[in-house]
Amino acid sequence: MGKKPPLPPWLEHAALVKKKMKYRGFKMADRVQICQVCDEYAEETWSLKGGQGMGGRDICACMNCGRARSWKGQGAGRVVEEPFDLMGFLGIAAPARG
Ligand SMILES: [Zn+2]
């Protein structure tokens, strides 16, 4: 029996992550884009529209290699967070390893 390389925790819980993202009001973009890390068309983009006086948030997450990035705010004040702790953001406890 071969040992699979460990997946990023949020990929192991992809269905739960998507459910939580929708619950938070994120909308998934229609298009999947190419991931700059693994070169697969697997990077999904989620957007949250900001309310009045609040910046929105965009999250890019690769369903293949698990790369996750997030942008907060709008315009010049936009700050990228990479790597982005998607599990922590959504309040999903990472599974214990070992
Ligand atoms: Zn990737």
PDB file of N, CA and C and ligand atoms in Angstrom:
ATOM      1  N   MET A   1       0.828  -1.197   0.000  1.00  0.00           N
ATOM      2  CA  MET A   1       0.000   0.000   0.000  1.00  0.00           C
ATOM      3  C   MET A   1       0.866   1.251   0.000  1.00  0.00           C
ATOM      4  N   GLY A   2       0.728   2.058  -1.041  1.00  0.00           N
ATOM      5  CA  GLY A   2       1.491   3.295  -1.097  1.00  0.00           C
ATOM      6  C   GLY A   2       0.880   4.343  -0.198  1.00  0.00           C
ATOM      7  N   LYS A   3       1.712   5.236   0.208  1.00  0.00           N
ATOM      8  CA  LYS A   3       1.214   6.315   1.069  1.00  0.00           C
ATOM      9  C   LYS A   3       0.953   7.536   0.207  1.00  0.00           C
ATOM     10  N   LYS A   4      -0.236   8.063   0.301  1.00  0.00           N
ATOM     11  CA  LYS A   4      -0.565   9.269  -0.464  1.00  0.00           C
ATOM     12  C   LYS A   4       0.102  10.479   0.182  1.00  0.00           C
ATOM     13  N   PRO A   5       0.578  11.400  -0.635  1.00  0.00           N
ATOM     14  CA  PRO A   5       1.092  12.629  -0.019  1.00  0.00           C
ATOM     15  C   PRO A   5      -0.059  13.356   0.658  1.00  0.00           C
ATOM     16  N   PRO A   6       0.186  13.958   1.799  1.00  0.00           N
ATOM     17  CA  PRO A   6      -0.922  14.598   2.514  1.00  0.00           C
ATOM     18  C   PRO A   6      -1.501  15.765   1.736  1.00  0.00           C
ATOM     19  N   LEU A   7      -2.809  15.846   1.701  1.00  0.00           N
ATOM     20  CA  LEU A   7      -3.484  16.965   1.051  1.00  0.00           C
ATOM     21  C   LEU A   7      -3.550  18.132   2.025  1.00  0.00           C
ATOM     22  N   PRO A   8      -3.587  19.341   1.482  1.00  0.00           N
ATOM     23  CA  PRO A   8      -3.864  20.459   2.388  1.00  0.00           C
ATOM     24  C   PRO A   8      -5.206  20.200   3.070  1.00  0.00           C
ATOM     25  N   PRO A   9      -5.313  20.509   4.345  1.00  0.00           N
ATOM     26  CA  PRO A   9      -6.532  20.152   5.089  1.00  0.00           C
ATOM     27  C   PRO A   9      -7.810  20.634   4.434  1.00  0.00           C
ATOM     28  N   TRP A  10      -7.764  21.798   3.782  1.00  0.00           N
ATOM     29  CA  TRP A  10      -9.028  22.294   3.222  1.00  0.00           C
ATOM     30  C   TRP A  10      -9.440  21.522   1.997  1.00  0.00           C
ATOM     31  N   LEU A  11      -8.486  20.818   1.344  1.00  0.00           N
ATOM     32  CA  LEU A  11      -8.857  19.976   0.204  1.00  0.00           C
ATOM     33  C   LEU A  11      -9.527  18.683   0.673  1.00  0.00           C
ATOM     34  N   GLU A  12      -9.106  18.218   1.837  1.00  0.00           N
ATOM     35  CA  GLU A  12      -9.737  17.023   2.399  1.00  0.00           C
ATOM     36  C   GLU A  12     -11.176  17.316   2.786  1.00  0.00           C
ATOM     37  N   HIS A  13     -11.459  18.578   3.009  1.00  0.00           N
ATOM     38  CA  HIS A  13     -12.799  18.964   3.456  1.00  0.00           C
ATOM     39  C   HIS A  13     -13.436  19.927   2.451  1.00  0.00           C
ATOM     40  N   ALA A  14     -13.183  19.686   1.172  1.00  0.00           N
ATOM     41  CA  ALA A  14     -13.605  20.627   0.124  1.00  0.00           C
ATOM     42  C   ALA A  14     -15.109  20.890   0.151  1.00  0.00           C
ATOM     43  N   ALA A  15     -15.899  19.851   0.362  1.00  0.00           N
ATOM     44  CA  ALA A  15     -17.358  20.021   0.359  1.00  0.00           C
ATOM     45  C   ALA A  15     -17.798  20.920   1.512  1.00  0.00           C
ATOM     46  N   LEU A  16     -17.192  20.703   2.672  1.00  0.00           N
ATOM     47  CA  LEU A  16     -17.525  21.515   3.837  1.00  0.00           C
ATOM     48  C   LEU A  16     -17.081  22.958   3.642  1.00  0.00           C
ATOM     49  N   VAL A  17     -15.906  23.117   3.051  1.00  0.00           N
ATOM     50  CA  VAL A  17     -15.382  24.457   2.784  1.00  0.00           C
ATOM     51  C   VAL A  17     -16.335  25.220   1.868  1.00  0.00           C
ATOM     52  N   LYS A  18     -16.796  24.575   0.801  1.00  0.00           N
ATOM     53  CA  LYS A  18     -17.701  25.235  -0.145  1.00  0.00           C
ATOM     54  C   LYS A  18     -19.013  25.614   0.522  1.00  0.00           C
ATOM     55  N   LYS A  19     -19.505  24.738   1.371  1.00  0.00           N
ATOM     56  CA  LYS A  19     -20.744  25.004   2.086  1.00  0.00           C
ATOM     57  C   LYS A  19     -20.576  26.234   2.989  1.00  0.00           C
ATOM     58  N   LYS A  20     -19.450  26.271   3.693  1.00  0.00           N
ATOM     59  CA  LYS A  20     -19.205  27.383   4.620  1.00  0.00           C
ATOM     60  C   LYS A  20     -18.995  28.697   3.867  1.00  0.00           C
ATOM     61  N   MET A  21     -18.331  28.616   2.721  1.00  0.00           N
ATOM     62  CA  MET A  21     -18.109  29.816   1.917  1.00  0.00           C
ATOM     63  C   MET A  21     -19.442  30.399   1.475  1.00  0.00           C
ATOM     64  N   LYS A  22     -20.342  29.545   1.023  1.00  0.00           N
ATOM     65  CA  LYS A  22     -21.663  30.006   0.583  1.00  0.00           C
ATOM     66  C   LYS A  22     -22.430  30.600   1.748  1.00  0.00           C
ATOM     67  N   TYR A  23     -22.307  29.954   2.895  1.00  0.00           N
ATOM     68  CA  TYR A  23     -22.982  30.415   4.092  1.00  0.00           C
ATOM     69  C   TYR A  23     -22.512  31.814   4.475  1.00  0.00           C
ATOM     70  N   ARG A  24     -21.221  32.093   4.221  1.00  0.00           N
ATOM     71  CA  ARG A  24     -20.662  33.404   4.540  1.00  0.00           C
ATOM     72  C   ARG A  24     -21.015  34.458   3.488  1.00  0.00           C
ATOM     73  N   GLY A  25     -21.630  34.040   2.401  1.00  0.00           N
ATOM     74  CA  GLY A  25     -22.036  34.986   1.379  1.00  0.00           C
ATOM     75  C   GLY A  25     -21.094  35.090   0.196  1.00  0.00           C
ATOM     76  N   PHE A  26     -20.112  34.211   0.144  1.00  0.00           N
ATOM     77  CA  PHE A  26     -19.194  34.220  -0.993  1.00  0.00           C
ATOM     78  C   PHE A  26     -19.878  33.631  -2.217  1.00  0.00           C
ATOM     79  N   LYS A  27     -19.554  34.217  -3.375  1.00  0.00           N
ATOM     80  CA  LYS A  27     -20.071  33.697  -4.639  1.00  0.00           C
ATOM     81  C   LYS A  27     -18.892  33.176  -5.461  1.00  0.00           C
ATOM     82  N   MET A  28     -19.045  31.977  -5.999  1.00  0.00           N
ATOM     83  CA  MET A  28     -17.981  31.410  -6.792  1.00  0.00           C
ATOM     84  C   MET A  28     -18.055  31.923  -8.215  1.00  0.00           C
ATOM     85  N   ALA A  29     -16.900  32.320  -8.753  1.00  0.00           N
ATOM     86  CA  ALA A  29     -16.848  32.784 -10.133  1.00  0.00           C
ATOM     87  C   ALA A  29     -17.158  31.627 -11.079  1.00  0.00           C
ATOM     88  N   ASP A  30     -17.761  31.951 -12.234  1.00  0.00           N
ATOM     89  CA  ASP A  30     -18.115  30.913 -13.205  1.00  0.00           C
ATOM     90  C   ASP A  30     -16.884  30.233 -13.777  1.00  0.00           C
ATOM     91  N   ARG A  31     -15.825  31.012 -13.863  1.00  0.00           N
ATOM     92  CA  ARG A  31     -14.639  30.524 -14.533  1.00  0.00           C
ATOM     93  C   ARG A  31     -13.607  29.997 -13.537  1.00  0.00           C
ATOM     94  N   VAL A  32     -12.981  28.897 -13.908  1.00  0.00           N
ATOM     95  CA  VAL A  32     -11.842  28.394 -13.153  1.00  0.00           C
ATOM     96  C   VAL A  32     -10.602  28.855 -13.895  1.00  0.00           C
ATOM     97  N   GLN A  33      -9.594  29.328 -13.173  1.00  0.00           N
ATOM     98  CA  GLN A  33      -8.397  29.811 -13.858  1.00  0.00           C
ATOM     99  C   GLN A  33      -7.202  28.907 -13.611  1.00  0.00           C
ATOM    100  N   ILE A  34      -6.180  29.138 -14.422  1.00  0.00           N
ATOM    101  CA  ILE A  34      -4.994  28.294 -14.328  1.00  0.00           C
ATOM    102  C   ILE A  34      -4.193  28.680 -13.087  1.00  0.00           C
ATOM    103  N   CYS A  35      -3.754  27.675 -12.372  1.00  0.00           N
ATOM    104  CA  CYS A  35      -2.981  27.904 -11.152  1.00  0.00           C
ATOM    105  C   CYS A  35      -1.512  28.106 -11.531  1.00  0.00           C
ATOM    106  N   GLN A  36      -0.929  29.164 -10.983  1.00  0.00           N
ATOM    107  CA  GLN A  36       0.456  29.482 -11.325  1.00  0.00           C
ATOM    108  C   GLN A  36       1.444  28.551 -10.643  1.00  0.00           C
ATOM    109  N   VAL A  37       0.982  27.787  -9.687  1.00  0.00           N
ATOM    110  CA  VAL A  37       1.879  26.884  -8.970  1.00  0.00           C
ATOM    111  C   VAL A  37       1.924  25.504  -9.640  1.00  0.00           C
ATOM    112  N   CYS A  38       0.743  24.938  -9.953  1.00  0.00           N
ATOM    113  CA  CYS A  38       0.718  23.568 -10.471  1.00  0.00           C
ATOM    114  C   CYS A  38       0.318  23.497 -11.943  1.00  0.00           C
ATOM    115  N   ASP A  39       0.010  24.656 -12.581  1.00  0.00           N
ATOM    116  CA  ASP A  39      -0.339  24.708 -14.004  1.00  0.00           C
ATOM    117  C   ASP A  39      -1.597  23.934 -14.369  1.00  0.00           C
ATOM    118  N   GLU A  40      -2.471  23.704 -13.425  1.00  0.00           N
ATOM    119  CA  GLU A  40      -3.731  23.037 -13.719  1.00  0.00           C
ATOM    120  C   GLU A  40      -4.859  24.078 -13.713  1.00  0.00           C
ATOM    121  N   TYR A  41      -5.876  23.828 -14.540  1.00  0.00           N
ATOM    122  CA  TYR A  41      -7.062  24.687 -14.489  1.00  0.00           C
ATOM    123  C   TYR A  41      -7.886  24.262 -13.284  1.00  0.00           C
ATOM    124  N   ALA A  42      -7.485  24.723 -12.152  1.00  0.00           N
ATOM    125  CA  ALA A  42      -8.131  24.252 -10.928  1.00  0.00           C
ATOM    126  C   ALA A  42      -8.286  25.342  -9.881  1.00  0.00           C
ATOM    127  N   GLU A  43      -7.925  26.575 -10.252  1.00  0.00           N
ATOM    128  CA  GLU A  43      -7.998  27.627  -9.258  1.00  0.00           C
ATOM    129  C   GLU A  43      -9.366  28.306  -9.295  1.00  0.00           C
ATOM    130  N   GLU A  44     -10.092  28.156  -8.210  1.00  0.00           N
ATOM    131  CA  GLU A  44     -11.419  28.758  -8.103  1.00  0.00           C
ATOM    132  C   GLU A  44     -11.322  30.092  -7.391  1.00  0.00           C
ATOM    133  N   THR A  45     -12.175  31.009  -7.816  1.00  0.00           N
ATOM    134  CA  THR A  45     -12.194  32.331  -7.187  1.00  0.00           C
ATOM    135  C   THR A  45     -13.535  32.553  -6.521  1.00  0.00           C
ATOM    136  N   TRP A  46     -13.485  32.987  -5.287  1.00  0.00           N
ATOM    137  CA  TRP A  46     -14.683  33.294  -4.521  1.00  0.00           C
ATOM    138  C   TRP A  46     -14.657  34.772  -4.174  1.00  0.00           C
ATOM    139  N   SER A  47     -15.791  35.421  -4.313  1.00  0.00           N
ATOM    140  CA  SER A  47     -15.845  36.846  -4.003  1.00  0.00           C
ATOM    141  C   SER A  47     -16.950  37.152  -3.007  1.00  0.00           C
ATOM    142  N   LEU A  48     -16.619  38.053  -2.109  1.00  0.00           N
ATOM    143  CA  LEU A  48     -17.601  38.558  -1.173  1.00  0.00           C
ATOM    144  C   LEU A  48     -17.703  40.058  -1.403  1.00  0.00           C
ATOM    145  N   LYS A  49     -18.893  40.505  -1.742  1.00  0.00           N
ATOM    146  CA  LYS A  49     -19.095  41.936  -1.971  1.00  0.00           C
ATOM    147  C   LYS A  49     -19.163  42.639  -0.626  1.00  0.00           C
ATOM    148  N   GLY A  50     -18.415  43.717  -0.514  1.00  0.00           N
ATOM    149  CA  GLY A  50     -18.443  44.474   0.732  1.00  0.00           C
ATOM    150  C   GLY A  50     -19.695  45.318   0.827  1.00  0.00           C
ATOM    151  N   GLY A  51     -20.175  45.487   2.017  1.00  0.00           N
ATOM    152  CA  GLY A  51     -21.317  46.359   2.234  1.00  0.00           C
ATOM    153  C   GLY A  51     -20.837  47.801   2.270  1.00  0.00           C
ATOM    154  N   GLN A  52     -21.704  48.707   2.708  1.00  0.00           N
ATOM    155  CA  GLN A  52     -21.329  50.123   2.761  1.00  0.00           C
ATOM    156  C   GLN A  52     -20.206  50.338   3.759  1.00  0.00           C
ATOM    157  N   GLY A  53     -19.140  50.985   3.267  1.00  0.00           N
ATOM    158  CA  GLY A  53     -18.016  51.281   4.140  1.00  0.00           C
ATOM    159  C   GLY A  53     -17.165  50.073   4.467  1.00  0.00           C
ATOM    160  N   MET A  54     -17.503  48.936   3.868  1.00  0.00           N
ATOM    161  CA  MET A  54     -16.719  47.744   4.130  1.00  0.00           C
ATOM    162  C   MET A  54     -16.137  47.209   2.843  1.00  0.00           C
ATOM    163  N   GLY A  55     -14.871  46.885   2.879  1.00  0.00           N
ATOM    164  CA  GLY A  55     -14.250  46.286   1.717  1.00  0.00           C
ATOM    165  C   GLY A  55     -14.691  44.848   1.598  1.00  0.00           C
ATOM    166  N   GLY A  56     -14.715  44.355   0.385  1.00  0.00           N
ATOM    167  CA  GLY A  56     -15.044  42.956   0.204  1.00  0.00           C
ATOM    168  C   GLY A  56     -13.817  42.094   0.383  1.00  0.00           C
ATOM    169  N   ARG A  57     -13.968  40.847   0.029  1.00  0.00           N
ATOM    170  CA  ARG A  57     -12.840  39.937   0.098  1.00  0.00           C
ATOM    171  C   ARG A  57     -12.897  38.986  -1.084  1.00  0.00           C
ATOM    172  N   ASP A  58     -11.750  38.729  -1.687  1.00  0.00           N
ATOM    173  CA  ASP A  58     -11.649  37.730  -2.741  1.00  0.00           C
ATOM    174  C   ASP A  58     -10.736  36.618  -2.260  1.00  0.00           C
ATOM    175  N   ILE A  59     -11.137  35.408  -2.569  1.00  0.00           N
ATOM    176  CA  ILE A  59     -10.309  34.265  -2.208  1.00  0.00           C
ATOM    177  C   ILE A  59     -10.075  33.425  -3.454  1.00  0.00           C
ATOM    178  N   CYS A  60      -8.810  33.128  -3.743  1.00  0.00           N
ATOM    179  CA  CYS A  60      -8.455  32.209  -4.813  1.00  0.00           C
ATOM    180  C   CYS A  60      -7.925  30.941  -4.167  1.00  0.00           C
ATOM    181  N   ALA A  61      -8.480  29.815  -4.567  1.00  0.00           N
ATOM    182  CA  ALA A  61      -8.019  28.567  -3.984  1.00  0.00           C
ATOM    183  C   ALA A  61      -7.923  27.502  -5.062  1.00  0.00           C
ATOM    184  N   CYS A  62      -6.771  26.855  -5.146  1.00  0.00           N
ATOM    185  CA  CYS A  62      -6.548  25.808  -6.140  1.00  0.00           C
ATOM    186  C   CYS A  62      -7.065  24.480  -5.608  1.00  0.00           C
ATOM    187  N   MET A  63      -7.937  23.841  -6.403  1.00  0.00           N
ATOM    188  CA  MET A  63      -8.507  22.566  -5.994  1.00  0.00           C
ATOM    189  C   MET A  63      -7.559  21.408  -6.264  1.00  0.00           C
ATOM    190  N   ASN A  64      -6.439  21.696  -6.891  1.00  0.00           N
ATOM    191  CA  ASN A  64      -5.482  20.636  -7.192  1.00  0.00           C
ATOM    192  C   ASN A  64      -4.342  20.590  -6.182  1.00  0.00           C
ATOM    193  N   CYS A  65      -3.639  21.718  -6.013  1.00  0.00           N
ATOM    194  CA  CYS A  65      -2.474  21.707  -5.128  1.00  0.00           C
ATOM    195  C   CYS A  65      -2.733  22.365  -3.782  1.00  0.00           C
ATOM    196  N   GLY A  66      -3.853  23.079  -3.673  1.00  0.00           N
ATOM    197  CA  GLY A  66      -4.195  23.639  -2.378  1.00  0.00           C
ATOM    198  C   GLY A  66      -3.661  25.038  -2.116  1.00  0.00           C
ATOM    199  N   ARG A  67      -3.097  25.681  -3.148  1.00  0.00           N
ATOM    200  CA  ARG A  67      -2.647  27.058  -2.965  1.00  0.00           C
ATOM    201  C   ARG A  67      -3.851  27.944  -2.645  1.00  0.00           C
ATOM    202  N   ALA A  68      -3.722  28.764  -1.645  1.00  0.00           N
ATOM    203  CA  ALA A  68      -4.828  29.647  -1.278  1.00  0.00           C
ATOM    204  C   ALA A  68      -4.319  31.057  -1.052  1.00  0.00           C
ATOM    205  N   ARG A  69      -5.010  32.006  -1.674  1.00  0.00           N
ATOM    206  CA  ARG A  69      -4.680  33.424  -1.507  1.00  0.00           C
ATOM    207  C   ARG A  69      -5.951  34.188  -1.214  1.00  0.00           C
ATOM    208  N   SER A  70      -5.788  35.335  -0.602  1.00  0.00           N
ATOM    209  CA  SER A  70      -6.956  36.168  -0.320  1.00  0.00           C
ATOM    210  C   SER A  70      -6.597  37.634  -0.431  1.00  0.00           C
ATOM    211  N   TRP A  71      -7.519  38.406  -0.963  1.00  0.00           N
ATOM    212  CA  TRP A  71      -7.360  39.856  -1.026  1.00  0.00           C
ATOM    213  C   TRP A  71      -8.473  40.504  -0.223  1.00  0.00           C
ATOM    214  N   LYS A  72      -8.080  41.465   0.548  1.00  0.00           N
ATOM    215  CA  LYS A  72      -9.030  42.164   1.390  1.00  0.00           C
ATOM    216  C   LYS A  72      -9.082  43.620   0.944  1.00  0.00           C
ATOM    217  N   GLY A  73     -10.263  44.194   0.983  1.00  0.00           N
ATOM    218  CA  GLY A  73     -10.395  45.604   0.651  1.00  0.00           C
ATOM    219  C   GLY A  73     -10.426  45.841  -0.845  1.00  0.00           C
ATOM    220  N   GLN A  74     -10.376  47.110  -1.212  1.00  0.00           N
ATOM    221  CA  GLN A  74     -10.494  47.480  -2.614  1.00  0.00           C
ATOM    222  C   GLN A  74      -9.456  48.523  -2.976  1.00  0.00           C
ATOM    223  N   GLY A  75      -9.186  48.648  -4.269  1.00  0.00           N
ATOM    224  CA  GLY A  75      -8.319  49.695  -4.791  1.00  0.00           C
ATOM    225  C   GLY A  75      -6.897  49.601  -4.274  1.00  0.00           C
ATOM    226  N   ALA A  76      -6.297  50.767  -3.999  1.00  0.00           N
ATOM    227  CA  ALA A  76      -4.889  50.835  -3.634  1.00  0.00           C
ATOM    228  C   ALA A  76      -4.619  50.177  -2.289  1.00  0.00           C
ATOM    229  N   GLY A  77      -5.642  50.115  -1.456  1.00  0.00           N
ATOM    230  CA  GLY A  77      -5.452  49.553  -0.127  1.00  0.00           C
ATOM    231  C   GLY A  77      -5.565  48.047  -0.082  1.00  0.00           C
ATOM    232  N   ARG A  78      -5.659  47.447  -1.261  1.00  0.00           N
ATOM    233  CA  ARG A  78      -5.834  46.011  -1.345  1.00  0.00           C
ATOM    234  C   ARG A  78      -4.572  45.284  -0.869  1.00  0.00           C
ATOM    235  N   VAL A  79      -4.745  44.373   0.012  1.00  0.00           N
ATOM    236  CA  VAL A  79      -3.605  43.640   0.555  1.00  0.00           C
ATOM    237  C   VAL A  79      -3.810  42.151   0.302  1.00  0.00           C
ATOM    238  N   VAL A  80      -2.762  41.519  -0.220  1.00  0.00           N
ATOM    239  CA  VAL A  80      -2.866  40.079  -0.451  1.00  0.00           C
ATOM    240  C   VAL A  80      -2.320  39.319   0.752  1.00  0.00           C
ATOM    241  N   GLU A  81      -3.013  38.255   1.094  1.00  0.00           N
ATOM    242  CA  GLU A  81      -2.522  37.361   2.142  1.00  0.00           C
ATOM    243  C   GLU A  81      -2.220  36.027   1.476  1.00  0.00           C
ATOM    244  N   GLU A  82      -0.980  35.635   1.518  1.00  0.00           N
ATOM    245  CA  GLU A  82      -0.596  34.333   0.958  1.00  0.00           C
ATOM    246  C   GLU A  82       0.567  33.764   1.740  1.00  0.00           C
ATOM    247  N   PRO A  83       0.518  32.542   2.189  1.00  0.00           N
ATOM    248  CA  PRO A  83      -0.638  31.650   2.079  1.00  0.00           C
ATOM    249  C   PRO A  83      -1.771  32.092   2.982  1.00  0.00           C
ATOM    250  N   PHE A  84      -2.984  31.752   2.543  1.00  0.00           N
ATOM    251  CA  PHE A  84      -4.173  32.134   3.286  1.00  0.00           C
ATOM    252  C   PHE A  84      -4.701  30.937   4.077  1.00  0.00           C
ATOM    253  N   ASP A  85      -4.963  31.160   5.329  1.00  0.00           N
ATOM    254  CA  ASP A  85      -5.456  30.084   6.192  1.00  0.00           C
ATOM    255  C   ASP A  85      -6.970  29.943   6.027  1.00  0.00           C
ATOM    256  N   LEU A  86      -7.351  29.229   4.978  1.00  0.00           N
ATOM    257  CA  LEU A  86      -8.764  29.074   4.643  1.00  0.00           C
ATOM    258  C   LEU A  86      -9.531  28.350   5.747  1.00  0.00           C
ATOM    259  N   MET A  87      -8.911  27.320   6.284  1.00  0.00           N
ATOM    260  CA  MET A  87      -9.563  26.548   7.336  1.00  0.00           C
ATOM    261  C   MET A  87      -9.811  27.402   8.577  1.00  0.00           C
ATOM    262  N   GLY A  88      -8.797  28.168   8.943  1.00  0.00           N
ATOM    263  CA  GLY A  88      -8.925  29.023  10.111  1.00  0.00           C
ATOM    264  C   GLY A  88      -9.971  30.108   9.876  1.00  0.00           C
ATOM    265  N   PHE A  89      -9.957  30.676   8.672  1.00  0.00           N
ATOM    266  CA  PHE A  89     -10.903  31.721   8.306  1.00  0.00           C
ATOM    267  C   PHE A  89     -12.344  31.229   8.422  1.00  0.00           C
ATOM    268  N   LEU A  90     -12.579  29.997   7.996  1.00  0.00           N
ATOM    269  CA  LEU A  90     -13.920  29.444   8.016  1.00  0.00           C
ATOM    270  C   LEU A  90     -14.255  28.774   9.349  1.00  0.00           C
ATOM    271  N   GLY A  91     -13.278  28.731  10.218  1.00  0.00           N
ATOM    272  CA  GLY A  91     -13.526  28.141  11.529  1.00  0.00           C
ATOM    273  C   GLY A  91     -13.660  26.636  11.507  1.00  0.00           C
ATOM    274  N   ILE A  92     -12.966  26.006  10.558  1.00  0.00           N
ATOM    275  CA  ILE A  92     -12.983  24.556  10.477  1.00  0.00           C
ATOM    276  C   ILE A  92     -11.718  24.035  11.169  1.00  0.00           C
ATOM    277  N   ALA A  93     -11.885  23.158  12.096  1.00  0.00           N
ATOM    278  CA  ALA A  93     -10.727  22.616  12.797  1.00  0.00           C
ATOM    279  C   ALA A  93      -9.967  21.672  11.872  1.00  0.00           C
ATOM    280  N   ALA A  94      -8.683  21.874  11.789  1.00  0.00           N
ATOM    281  CA  ALA A  94      -7.854  20.979  10.978  1.00  0.00           C
ATOM    282  C   ALA A  94      -7.818  19.612  11.652  1.00  0.00           C
ATOM    283  N   PRO A  95      -7.857  18.554  10.843  1.00  0.00           N
ATOM    284  CA  PRO A  95      -7.830  17.221  11.431  1.00  0.00           C
ATOM    285  C   PRO A  95      -6.478  16.929  12.072  1.00  0.00           C
ATOM    286  N   ALA A  96      -6.500  16.149  13.101  1.00  0.00           N
ATOM    287  CA  ALA A  96      -5.251  15.755  13.749  1.00  0.00           C
ATOM    288  C   ALA A  96      -4.479  14.828  12.829  1.00  0.00           C
ATOM    289  N   ARG A  97      -3.196  15.004  12.781  1.00  0.00           N
ATOM    290  CA  ARG A  97      -2.367  14.166  11.911  1.00  0.00           C
ATOM    291  C   ARG A  97      -1.654  13.089  12.713  1.00  0.00           C
ATOM    292  N   GLY A  98      -1.269  12.049  12.003  1.00  0.00           N
ATOM    293  CA  GLY A  98      -0.501  10.989  12.635  1.00  0.00           C
ATOM    294  C   GLY A  98      -1.477   9.901  12.978  1.00  0.00           C
TER     295      GLY A  98
HETATM  296 ZN    ZN B   1      -2.475  24.576  -7.980  1.00  0.00          ZN
END
